[in-house]
Amino acid sequence: MTNLQSMDMLAAFRQQLQLSRVTKGEHVILLAEPGSRSDYVEAAFGAAISLGAHVMSVTVPSGIPAPTPATHTGSGPGLVSVLEDTVAQELLAKADLVLDLTREGFIHAPVQQEILQAGTRILFVCDAPDVLTRNMPRAEDKDDVLAAVDAVRSATEMTVTSRHGTDLRADLTDCHPGYQTGFADDPGRWDHWPSKMCLFWPEAPTGRIVLAPGDILLPFKEYVREEVVLEVDEGHIESIRGGADARTLETFMADCDDTWARYTSHMGWGLMKSADWFATAMYGKHEIMGMEARAFAGNFLWSTGPQPFLGRDSHAHLDIAMRDCTVALDGRTVVADGALAAREG
Ligand SMILES: [Fe+2]
């Protein structure tokens, strides 16, 4: 029987490769593992050929170095088969674009940084087909995220408040502002399709974070059901109070047995207006990474665990997406009660 599933995604991958500036004669490598979606490999293969690129499909064995579940989570420790194979690393570093179609990616793997430093562009793709097409980026999205990055770079302090009781302050000195915009166009650029967000790494946020019912805990892909109150002192989560969700977070951090599990990691806000907050409820957990929660326009996204700029190597990575927050930079509001301020849109 003819299998035409990949044809559904051919045009989307072609559009994506064009956004990622794949041109005739470039070298594109599709990196996959046995559990990767074969329709994505096929669609990307055809799309790269149609643009005149050289294309190779490379499938490596599954298996990650972390002692935790890690498919579609966002912790991105990378596959051992690449982390321990210098030939694979050299091949990827020689590509112009790597389309990372593995189930978890290499987001937090130092090896990925070395490949990027060679000038290779990497685009990570693991979400369901309609999540990709519904959130297809536009070239002008980059202007929005760069404006947000500029705003963070020129500010000295971020405050986050909410009607639920969140009241957090973070010094933005040396916070390394960055972005995701859903395509990888510049040499050495890593990005994630779909995404559109501004994120940075405050060293010592202090105050109170109150999670409200409906906020989203990732990588669990669960909605908060009962209010959770976290007291944070200089980046350390001193206490977690509340009901069942508080106990879940407390247990996770205890079970991790990880020095950095109770410390804050990146923070920022989402800019992806096409994102659907309820996508987290509508797909199987193996079908999505949860990017519509992470990049939802006007969310406040904060996280725990790894902090590369402070040398904190950790697999205990939570991303927590919150609605209804007001985010201000030196008193200038960029997100008001969970909605993007006009100039950030
Ligand atoms: Fe994260």
Coordinates of C-alpha atoms and ligand atoms in Angstrom, one line a residue:
M1 CA 0.0 0.0 0.0
T2 CA 1.3 3.4 -0.9
N3 CA 2.3 5.5 2.1
L4 CA 2.0 9.2 1.4
Q5 CA 2.1 10.5 4.9
S6 CA 5.3 12.4 4.4
M7 CA 3.8 14.3 1.5
D8 CA 1.5 16.1 3.9
M9 CA 4.6 17.8 5.4
L10 CA 6.7 18.3 2.3
A11 CA 5.6 21.9 1.6
A12 CA 6.0 22.8 5.3
F13 CA 9.5 21.5 5.4
R14 CA 10.4 23.2 2.2
Q15 CA 9.1 26.5 3.6
Q16 CA 11.0 25.9 6.8
L17 CA 14.3 25.2 5.0
Q18 CA 13.8 28.4 3.0
L19 CA 13.3 30.3 6.2
S20 CA 16.5 28.7 7.4
R21 CA 18.2 29.9 4.3
V22 CA 19.1 26.6 2.8
T23 CA 20.4 27.3 -0.7
K24 CA 21.6 25.3 -3.7
G25 CA 24.8 23.4 -3.0
E26 CA 24.5 23.6 0.8
H27 CA 25.0 20.5 2.8
V28 CA 21.9 19.4 4.9
I29 CA 22.1 16.5 7.3
L30 CA 18.9 15.0 8.8
L31 CA 19.8 13.6 12.2
A32 CA 17.4 10.9 13.4
E33 CA 17.2 8.0 15.8
P34 CA 15.2 4.8 15.2
G35 CA 12.1 6.3 17.0
S36 CA 12.1 9.5 15.0
R37 CA 9.2 10.2 12.7
S38 CA 10.0 8.7 9.3
D39 CA 7.6 11.0 7.6
Y40 CA 9.6 14.0 8.8
V41 CA 12.9 12.4 7.5
E42 CA 11.2 11.8 4.2
A43 CA 9.6 15.2 3.9
A44 CA 12.8 17.0 4.9
F45 CA 14.8 14.9 2.5
G46 CA 12.6 15.8 -0.4
A47 CA 12.4 19.5 0.6
A48 CA 16.2 19.7 0.7
I49 CA 16.6 18.1 -2.7
S50 CA 14.0 20.4 -4.2
L51 CA 16.1 23.4 -3.0
G52 CA 19.2 22.0 -4.7
A53 CA 21.0 21.1 -1.5
H54 CA 23.1 18.1 -0.8
V55 CA 21.2 16.0 1.7
M56 CA 22.1 13.0 3.9
S57 CA 19.9 11.1 6.3
V58 CA 21.9 9.9 9.3
T59 CA 20.2 7.6 11.8
V60 CA 22.1 6.9 15.1
P61 CA 21.1 4.6 18.0
S62 CA 18.8 5.9 20.7
G63 CA 19.9 6.2 24.4
I64 CA 20.7 9.2 26.5
P65 CA 23.2 9.8 29.3
A66 CA 20.7 11.0 31.9
P67 CA 19.1 8.6 34.4
T68 CA 15.7 10.0 33.7
P69 CA 13.0 9.7 31.0
A70 CA 13.9 12.1 28.2
T71 CA 11.9 12.0 25.1
H72 CA 10.0 15.2 24.2
T73 CA 10.9 16.8 27.5
G74 CA 13.2 19.7 26.7
S75 CA 16.0 18.6 28.9
G76 CA 18.0 17.8 25.8
P77 CA 21.0 15.8 27.2
G78 CA 21.7 14.4 23.7
L79 CA 22.2 10.9 22.4
V80 CA 25.1 8.9 23.7
S81 CA 25.7 7.6 20.2
V82 CA 26.7 11.1 19.1
L83 CA 28.2 12.3 22.4
E84 CA 30.7 9.5 22.3
D85 CA 31.3 9.4 18.6
T86 CA 33.8 12.0 17.3
V87 CA 33.2 11.0 13.7
A88 CA 29.5 11.7 14.0
Q89 CA 30.3 15.1 15.7
E90 CA 32.8 16.0 12.9
L91 CA 30.2 15.1 10.2
L92 CA 27.6 17.3 11.9
A93 CA 30.1 20.1 12.3
K94 CA 30.8 20.0 8.5
A95 CA 27.1 20.5 7.6
D96 CA 25.6 23.9 6.8
L97 CA 22.4 22.9 8.4
V98 CA 21.5 20.0 10.7
L99 CA 17.8 19.2 11.0
D100 CA 17.7 17.5 14.4
L101 CA 14.8 15.1 14.2
T102 CA 15.7 13.1 17.3
R103 CA 13.1 12.8 20.0
E104 CA 14.8 15.0 22.5
G105 CA 17.5 17.0 20.9
F106 CA 20.8 18.2 22.2
I107 CA 19.6 21.5 23.8
H108 CA 21.8 21.2 26.9
A109 CA 24.6 19.1 25.5
P110 CA 28.0 20.9 25.4
V111 CA 28.8 18.9 22.2
Q112 CA 26.0 20.9 20.5
Q113 CA 27.8 24.1 21.3
E114 CA 31.0 22.8 19.7
I115 CA 29.1 21.9 16.5
L116 CA 27.5 25.4 16.4
Q117 CA 30.9 27.0 16.9
A118 CA 31.9 25.4 13.6
G119 CA 29.2 27.6 11.9
T120 CA 26.7 24.8 11.5
R121 CA 23.0 25.8 11.9
I122 CA 20.8 23.4 13.8
L123 CA 17.1 23.3 13.8
F124 CA 15.3 21.0 16.2
V125 CA 12.0 19.5 15.2
C126 CA 10.0 17.0 17.2
D127 CA 6.4 18.2 17.6
A128 CA 3.3 16.9 15.9
P129 CA 2.6 17.8 12.3
D130 CA -0.3 20.2 12.9
V131 CA 1.7 21.9 15.8
L132 CA 4.4 22.6 13.3
T133 CA 2.1 23.9 10.5
R134 CA -0.2 25.9 12.9
N135 CA 2.9 27.7 14.2
M136 CA 4.8 28.1 11.0
P137 CA 7.2 31.0 11.7
R138 CA 7.5 34.0 9.5
A139 CA 10.7 35.8 8.6
E140 CA 9.5 38.9 10.4
D141 CA 9.2 37.0 13.7
K142 CA 12.9 37.6 14.1
D143 CA 12.4 41.4 14.4
D144 CA 10.0 40.8 17.3
V145 CA 12.4 38.6 19.3
L146 CA 15.4 40.8 18.6
A147 CA 13.4 43.8 19.9
A148 CA 12.6 41.8 23.1
V149 CA 16.3 40.8 23.4
D150 CA 17.4 44.5 23.0
A151 CA 14.9 45.5 25.7
V152 CA 16.3 43.0 28.1
R153 CA 19.9 43.9 27.3
S154 CA 19.3 47.5 28.0
A155 CA 17.5 46.9 31.3
T156 CA 19.0 46.4 34.7
E157 CA 16.1 44.8 36.5
M158 CA 13.1 42.6 35.7
T159 CA 10.0 42.5 38.0
V160 CA 7.3 39.9 37.7
T161 CA 4.0 40.3 39.5
S162 CA 0.6 38.8 39.3
R163 CA -2.8 39.1 40.9
H164 CA -2.2 35.6 42.3
G165 CA 0.6 36.9 44.4
T166 CA 3.8 36.5 42.3
D167 CA 6.3 39.2 43.3
L168 CA 9.8 38.5 41.9
R169 CA 12.8 40.7 41.2
A170 CA 15.8 39.7 39.1
D171 CA 19.0 41.7 38.4
L172 CA 19.6 41.4 34.7
T173 CA 23.4 42.1 34.8
D174 CA 25.2 39.5 32.7
C175 CA 21.9 37.6 32.1
H176 CA 22.9 36.6 28.5
P177 CA 19.6 37.4 26.7
G178 CA 18.7 35.2 23.8
Y179 CA 15.8 34.1 21.7
Q180 CA 14.1 31.4 19.7
T181 CA 12.3 32.3 16.5
G182 CA 11.4 29.0 14.9
F183 CA 14.1 28.8 12.2
A184 CA 17.9 28.7 12.0
D185 CA 19.1 31.3 9.5
D186 CA 22.5 32.5 10.7
P187 CA 25.7 30.5 10.9
G188 CA 26.1 28.9 14.3
R189 CA 22.4 29.4 15.1
W190 CA 20.4 26.8 17.0
D191 CA 16.7 27.1 17.0
H192 CA 13.5 25.1 17.5
W193 CA 10.4 24.8 15.3
P194 CA 8.0 25.9 16.6
S195 CA 9.1 28.6 19.0
K196 CA 9.1 32.4 19.4
M197 CA 10.4 33.6 22.8
C198 CA 12.9 35.8 24.6
L199 CA 14.9 34.1 27.3
F200 CA 17.7 35.0 29.6
W201 CA 19.6 33.7 32.7
P202 CA 19.3 36.0 35.8
E203 CA 21.8 34.9 38.4
A204 CA 19.9 35.5 41.6
P205 CA 16.1 36.1 41.3
T206 CA 14.5 36.8 44.6
G207 CA 10.9 36.9 45.8
R208 CA 7.7 34.8 45.5
I209 CA 6.3 32.9 42.6
V210 CA 2.7 31.8 42.8
L211 CA 1.6 29.2 40.3
A212 CA -2.2 29.5 39.7
P213 CA -4.6 26.8 38.5
G214 CA -4.2 26.4 34.7
D215 CA -0.4 27.2 34.6
I216 CA 1.6 24.4 33.0
L217 CA 4.3 22.3 34.4
L218 CA 6.8 20.9 31.9
P219 CA 8.1 18.4 31.1
F220 CA 5.2 16.8 32.9
K221 CA 2.8 18.5 30.5
E222 CA 0.3 18.9 33.3
Y223 CA -1.8 21.8 34.3
V224 CA -1.5 23.2 37.8
R225 CA -4.7 22.3 39.8
E226 CA -4.0 23.9 43.1
E227 CA -2.1 27.1 43.9
V228 CA 1.7 26.6 44.6
V229 CA 3.7 29.2 46.4
L230 CA 7.5 29.1 45.9
E231 CA 9.8 31.4 47.9
V232 CA 13.0 32.1 46.0
D233 CA 16.1 33.7 47.5
E234 CA 19.0 34.6 45.2
G235 CA 18.0 31.9 42.8
H236 CA 17.5 29.2 45.4
I237 CA 14.0 27.8 45.9
E238 CA 13.7 27.9 49.7
S239 CA 10.2 26.5 50.1
I240 CA 7.3 25.1 48.1
R241 CA 3.9 25.3 49.7
G242 CA 0.4 24.2 48.4
G243 CA -1.4 21.0 47.7
A244 CA -0.9 18.1 45.3
D245 CA 1.1 20.1 42.7
A246 CA 3.4 21.5 45.4
R247 CA 4.1 18.0 46.6
T248 CA 4.8 16.9 43.0
L249 CA 7.4 19.6 42.6
E250 CA 8.9 18.9 46.0
T251 CA 9.1 15.2 45.3
F252 CA 10.6 15.8 41.9
M253 CA 13.4 18.0 43.3
A254 CA 14.1 15.5 46.1
D255 CA 14.2 12.5 43.8
C256 CA 16.6 14.2 41.4
D257 CA 19.3 14.1 43.9
D258 CA 20.8 17.0 42.0
T259 CA 22.6 19.9 43.6
W260 CA 21.1 22.4 41.2
A261 CA 17.5 21.1 41.1
R262 CA 16.3 23.8 43.5
Y263 CA 17.9 26.7 41.7
T264 CA 16.3 28.8 39.0
S265 CA 17.5 28.5 35.4
H266 CA 16.4 30.6 32.4
M267 CA 13.5 33.1 32.5
G268 CA 11.6 35.0 29.8
W269 CA 8.4 35.4 28.0
G270 CA 6.6 34.0 25.0
L271 CA 5.9 35.8 21.8
M272 CA 4.2 33.2 19.7
K273 CA 0.7 34.4 19.0
S274 CA -0.3 31.3 17.1
A275 CA 0.3 29.1 20.2
D276 CA -2.6 27.3 21.7
W277 CA -2.6 27.0 25.5
F278 CA -4.8 23.9 25.4
A279 CA -2.5 22.0 23.0
T280 CA -0.9 20.5 26.1
A281 CA -4.3 18.9 26.9
M282 CA -5.1 17.8 23.3
Y283 CA -2.1 15.7 22.3
G284 CA -0.4 12.5 23.7
K285 CA 2.7 13.3 25.7
H286 CA 4.9 11.6 23.2
E287 CA 3.5 13.8 20.3
I288 CA 4.7 17.2 21.6
M289 CA 7.4 18.8 23.5
G290 CA 5.1 21.5 24.8
M291 CA 6.4 24.4 22.8
E292 CA 2.9 26.0 22.6
A293 CA 3.0 26.3 26.4
R294 CA 6.6 27.5 26.5
A295 CA 6.3 30.1 23.7
F296 CA 2.7 31.2 24.3
A297 CA 2.5 34.9 23.7
G298 CA 2.5 36.8 27.0
N299 CA 3.3 33.9 29.2
F300 CA 6.1 34.1 31.9
L301 CA 8.4 31.1 31.4
W302 CA 10.8 30.2 34.1
S303 CA 12.8 27.1 34.8
T304 CA 15.0 25.2 37.2
G305 CA 18.2 23.3 37.1
P306 CA 21.0 23.9 34.5
Q307 CA 22.7 27.3 34.4
P308 CA 25.5 27.1 31.9
F309 CA 26.8 30.6 32.6
L310 CA 27.3 29.7 36.2
G311 CA 28.7 26.3 35.5
R312 CA 25.7 24.4 36.8
D313 CA 25.4 21.2 34.9
S314 CA 22.1 19.5 35.7
H315 CA 19.6 17.2 34.1
A316 CA 16.9 18.4 36.6
H317 CA 15.2 20.8 34.3
L318 CA 11.7 22.0 34.8
D319 CA 10.1 24.7 32.5
I320 CA 7.0 26.3 34.1
A321 CA 4.7 28.4 31.9
M322 CA 2.5 31.0 33.7
R323 CA -0.4 33.1 32.5
D324 CA -1.7 36.4 34.0
C325 CA 1.8 37.8 34.9
T326 CA 3.0 41.3 34.5
V327 CA 6.6 41.5 33.4
A328 CA 8.4 44.8 33.6
L329 CA 12.0 45.9 32.7
D330 CA 13.1 48.8 34.7
G331 CA 9.5 49.7 35.3
R332 CA 8.5 49.5 31.7
T333 CA 5.8 46.8 31.1
V334 CA 6.5 44.3 28.4
V335 CA 3.7 41.8 29.4
A336 CA 0.6 43.1 31.2
D337 CA -1.6 40.6 33.0
G338 CA -0.5 37.9 30.6
A339 CA -0.8 40.0 27.4
L340 CA 2.0 41.3 25.3
A341 CA 2.5 45.0 25.5
A342 CA 1.8 46.4 22.0
R343 CA 5.4 47.2 21.1
E344 CA 6.5 43.7 21.9
G345 CA 4.1 42.1 19.4
Ligands
FE1 FE 14.0 25.1 29.4

